[in-house]
mmCIF file of C-alpha atoms in Angstrom:
data_model
loop_
_atom_site.group_PDB
_atom_site.id
_atom_site.type_symbol
_atom_site.label_atom_id
_atom_site.label_comp_id
_atom_site.label_asym_id
_atom_site.label_seq_id
_atom_site.Cartn_x
_atom_site.Cartn_y
_atom_site.Cartn_z
ATOM 1 C CA MET I 1 0.000 0.000 0.000
ATOM 2 C CA LYS I 2 2.902 2.340 0.688
ATOM 3 C CA LEU I 3 4.193 1.884 -2.881
ATOM 4 C CA TYR I 4 0.715 2.740 -4.232
ATOM 5 C CA GLN I 5 0.653 5.963 -2.191
ATOM 6 C CA GLN I 6 4.134 6.919 -3.362
ATOM 7 C CA VAL I 7 3.268 6.289 -7.014
ATOM 8 C CA ARG I 8 -0.013 8.179 -6.669
ATOM 9 C CA GLU I 9 1.641 11.147 -4.967
ATOM 10 C CA TYR I 10 4.361 11.260 -7.629
ATOM 11 C CA LEU I 11 1.805 11.137 -10.450
ATOM 12 C CA GLU I 12 -0.389 13.762 -8.759
ATOM 13 C CA ASN I 13 2.606 16.089 -8.401
ATOM 14 C CA LYS I 14 3.398 15.655 -12.098
ATOM 15 C CA GLY I 15 -0.267 16.165 -13.045
ATOM 16 C CA TYR I 16 -0.694 12.668 -14.486
ATOM 17 C CA TRP I 17 -2.886 10.994 -11.861
ATOM 18 C CA GLU I 18 -6.170 12.346 -13.231
ATOM 19 C CA ILE I 19 -5.210 11.255 -16.735
ATOM 20 C CA LEU I 20 -4.305 7.779 -15.509
ATOM 21 C CA VAL I 21 -7.595 7.419 -13.622
ATOM 22 C CA TYR I 22 -9.489 8.758 -16.633
ATOM 23 C CA LEU I 23 -7.793 6.244 -18.911
ATOM 24 C CA PHE I 24 -8.566 3.439 -16.464
ATOM 25 C CA PHE I 25 -12.269 4.286 -16.325
ATOM 26 C CA GLY I 26 -12.243 5.149 -20.028
ATOM 27 C CA GLY I 27 -10.883 1.670 -20.619
ATOM 28 C CA LEU I 28 -13.699 0.202 -18.540
ATOM 29 C CA ALA I 29 -16.241 2.319 -20.430
ATOM 30 C CA THR I 30 -14.720 0.988 -23.643
ATOM 31 C CA VAL I 31 -15.206 -2.556 -22.372
ATOM 32 C CA VAL I 32 -18.845 -1.712 -21.572
ATOM 33 C CA ASN I 33 -19.177 -0.205 -25.053
ATOM 34 C CA PHE I 34 -17.520 -3.109 -26.849
ATOM 35 C CA VAL I 35 -19.341 -5.863 -24.931
ATOM 36 C CA SER I 36 -22.760 -4.256 -25.306
ATOM 37 C CA PHE I 37 -22.015 -3.696 -29.028
ATOM 38 C CA ALA I 38 -21.079 -7.366 -29.495
ATOM 39 C CA ILE I 39 -24.136 -8.592 -27.578
ATOM 40 C CA ALA I 40 -26.498 -6.381 -29.559
ATOM 41 C CA LEU I 41 -24.860 -7.243 -32.893
ATOM 42 C CA GLN I 42 -24.344 -10.990 -32.447
ATOM 43 C CA TYR I 43 -26.896 -12.215 -29.929
ATOM 44 C CA PHE I 44 -29.788 -9.922 -30.791
ATOM 45 C CA ASP I 45 -28.844 -9.688 -34.497
ATOM 46 C CA LEU I 46 -29.386 -5.927 -34.526
ATOM 47 C CA SER I 47 -27.957 -3.651 -37.201
ATOM 48 C CA MET I 48 -24.563 -2.035 -36.771
ATOM 49 C CA ALA I 49 -26.158 1.381 -36.249
ATOM 50 C CA LEU I 50 -28.603 0.195 -33.592
ATOM 51 C CA SER I 51 -25.945 -1.922 -31.875
ATOM 52 C CA ASN I 52 -23.601 1.068 -31.828
ATOM 53 C CA SER I 53 -26.352 3.302 -30.419
ATOM 54 C CA ILE I 54 -27.113 0.855 -27.611
ATOM 55 C CA SER I 55 -23.436 0.469 -26.777
ATOM 56 C CA TRP I 56 -23.031 4.250 -26.746
ATOM 57 C CA PHE I 57 -25.905 4.705 -24.305
ATOM 58 C CA CYS I 58 -24.589 2.004 -21.944
ATOM 59 C CA SER I 59 -21.076 3.419 -21.928
ATOM 60 C CA VAL I 60 -22.258 7.021 -21.413
ATOM 61 C CA LEU I 61 -24.245 6.044 -18.331
ATOM 62 C CA PHE I 62 -21.213 4.218 -16.956
ATOM 63 C CA ALA I 63 -18.879 7.086 -17.865
ATOM 64 C CA PHE I 64 -20.977 9.811 -16.247
ATOM 65 C CA VAL I 65 -20.937 8.104 -12.873
ATOM 66 C CA THR I 66 -17.246 7.221 -12.961
ATOM 67 C CA ASN I 67 -16.151 10.620 -14.305
ATOM 68 C CA LYS I 68 -18.211 12.558 -11.781
ATOM 69 C CA LEU I 69 -17.273 10.492 -8.740
ATOM 70 C CA TRP I 70 -13.781 9.123 -9.300
ATOM 71 C CA VAL I 71 -12.028 11.003 -12.098
ATOM 72 C CA PHE I 72 -12.938 14.654 -11.590
ATOM 73 C CA HIS I 73 -14.336 14.322 -8.032
ATOM 74 C CA SER I 74 -17.159 16.641 -8.969
ATOM 75 C CA LYS I 75 -19.349 17.834 -6.121
ATOM 76 C CA SER I 76 -22.368 19.808 -7.196
ATOM 77 C CA PRO I 77 -23.346 22.638 -4.842
ATOM 78 C CA ASN I 78 -27.026 22.103 -5.646
ATOM 79 C CA PHE I 79 -29.409 20.032 -7.748
ATOM 80 C CA THR I 80 -29.530 22.606 -10.552
ATOM 81 C CA HIS I 81 -25.761 22.481 -10.934
ATOM 82 C CA ALA I 82 -25.872 18.680 -11.053
ATOM 83 C CA LEU I 83 -28.535 18.789 -13.791
ATOM 84 C CA ILE I 84 -26.528 21.303 -15.803
ATOM 85 C CA GLU I 85 -23.422 19.167 -15.423
ATOM 86 C CA CYS I 86 -25.339 16.076 -16.515
ATOM 87 C CA GLY I 87 -26.814 17.966 -19.455
ATOM 88 C CA LYS I 88 -23.372 19.130 -20.558
ATOM 89 C CA PHE I 89 -22.024 15.624 -20.165
ATOM 90 C CA PHE I 90 -24.712 14.165 -22.406
ATOM 91 C CA PHE I 91 -24.428 17.036 -24.910
ATOM 92 C CA TYR I 92 -20.715 16.459 -25.396
ATOM 93 C CA ARG I 93 -21.189 12.703 -25.444
ATOM 94 C CA ILE I 94 -23.743 13.185 -28.239
ATOM 95 C CA LEU I 95 -21.040 15.083 -30.145
ATOM 96 C CA SER I 96 -18.596 12.242 -29.598
ATOM 97 C CA TYR I 97 -21.345 9.767 -30.563
ATOM 98 C CA GLY I 98 -21.607 11.567 -33.908
ATOM 99 C CA LEU I 99 -17.852 11.273 -34.240
ATOM 100 C CA ASP I 100 -18.072 7.584 -33.290
ATOM 101 C CA MET I 101 -20.902 6.817 -35.712
ATOM 102 C CA GLY I 102 -19.322 8.785 -38.547
ATOM 103 C CA ALA I 103 -16.002 7.018 -38.085
ATOM 104 C CA MET I 104 -17.738 3.614 -37.871
ATOM 105 C CA VAL I 105 -19.592 4.223 -41.157
ATOM 106 C CA LEU I 106 -16.444 5.519 -42.846
ATOM 107 C CA LEU I 107 -14.296 2.626 -41.650
ATOM 108 C CA ILE I 108 -16.850 -0.146 -42.246
ATOM 109 C CA ASP I 109 -18.728 1.006 -45.335
ATOM 110 C CA GLY I 110 -16.091 3.232 -46.908
ATOM 111 C CA MET I 111 -12.911 1.353 -46.104
ATOM 112 C CA HIS I 112 -14.400 -2.142 -45.600
ATOM 113 C CA THR I 113 -12.807 -2.537 -42.169
ATOM 114 C CA ASN I 114 -13.961 -5.314 -39.842
ATOM 115 C CA GLU I 115 -16.653 -4.059 -37.426
ATOM 116 C CA TYR I 116 -14.592 -4.876 -34.353
ATOM 117 C CA VAL I 117 -11.389 -3.324 -35.655
ATOM 118 C CA ALA I 118 -13.381 -0.209 -36.548
ATOM 119 C CA LYS I 119 -14.900 -0.193 -33.065
ATOM 120 C CA ILE I 120 -11.472 -0.295 -31.411
ATOM 121 C CA ILE I 121 -10.153 2.537 -33.602
ATOM 122 C CA THR I 122 -13.176 4.737 -32.970
ATOM 123 C CA GLN I 123 -13.043 4.145 -29.225
ATOM 124 C CA ILE I 124 -9.485 5.480 -29.032
ATOM 125 C CA ILE I 125 -10.604 8.649 -30.805
ATOM 126 C CA VAL I 126 -13.709 8.951 -28.624
ATOM 127 C CA ILE I 127 -11.789 8.507 -25.343
ATOM 128 C CA LEU I 128 -9.409 11.325 -26.278
ATOM 129 C CA ALA I 129 -12.218 13.650 -27.372
ATOM 130 C CA ASN I 130 -14.270 12.898 -24.260
ATOM 131 C CA TYR I 131 -11.360 13.684 -21.929
ATOM 132 C CA VAL I 132 -10.917 17.072 -23.541
ATOM 133 C CA PHE I 133 -14.669 17.759 -23.360
ATOM 134 C CA SER I 134 -14.855 16.659 -19.714
ATOM 135 C CA LYS I 135 -11.762 18.529 -18.584
ATOM 136 C CA LEU I 136 -12.410 21.781 -20.414
ATOM 137 C CA PHE I 137 -16.189 22.090 -20.630
ATOM 138 C CA ILE I 138 -18.102 19.783 -18.275
ATOM 139 C CA PHE I 139 -16.439 19.449 -14.874
ATOM 140 C CA LYS I 140 -14.493 22.733 -14.948
ATOM 141 C CA GLU I 141 -17.199 24.727 -13.117
ATOM 142 C CA THR I 142 -16.984 22.356 -10.174
ATOM 143 C CA GLU I 143 -13.276 23.129 -9.845
ATOM 144 C CA VAL I 144 -14.082 26.861 -9.797
ATOM 145 C CA PHE I 145 -16.778 26.251 -7.163
ATOM 146 C CA GLU I 146 -14.346 24.288 -4.980
ATOM 147 C CA GLU I 147 -11.682 27.001 -5.315
ATOM 148 C CA GLU I 148 -14.239 29.664 -4.318
ATOM 149 C CA ASN I 149 -15.228 27.612 -1.261
ATOM 150 C CA LYS I 150 -11.581 27.250 -0.229
ATOM 151 C CA GLN I 151 -11.100 31.003 -0.547
ATOM 152 C CA ILE I 152 -14.232 31.695 1.520
ATOM 153 C CA GLU I 153 -13.011 29.266 4.215
ATOM 154 C CA LYS I 154 -9.644 31.049 4.325
ATOM 155 C CA ASP I 155 -11.313 34.451 4.640
ATOM 156 C CA GLU I 156 -13.477 33.313 7.582
#
């Protein structure tokens, strides 16, 4: 456990801990995405587009919880803030879904790539885009709120 703490502290000091945690949970969200895609495509014999849509929805639900709680440690000051944060999360995930779907169609229909190879390629792109969206646009307000609270506590 001591080694874990030392590694974590080192990575936090270098600014890499959040990225590592994001990649870990992004990897798990990718597993959720890939498994739900395969189940929908193979076991339910759904189309690629419908299978991809189902897998997107499953992974977004998983990602919101993990990003909010464990990656960005977002604490909403009130219910309205939480709803806005959730709305932003889904808005940007819809953008990345469009990127995902467009890349899937291009790779599968345009370049005749295997569905699973295409899925892996698109997930790498989506994970990178989603980190940028989350870091810069979704959970940023929570950081500002926490900094304001710290300043208020210091002033008191």
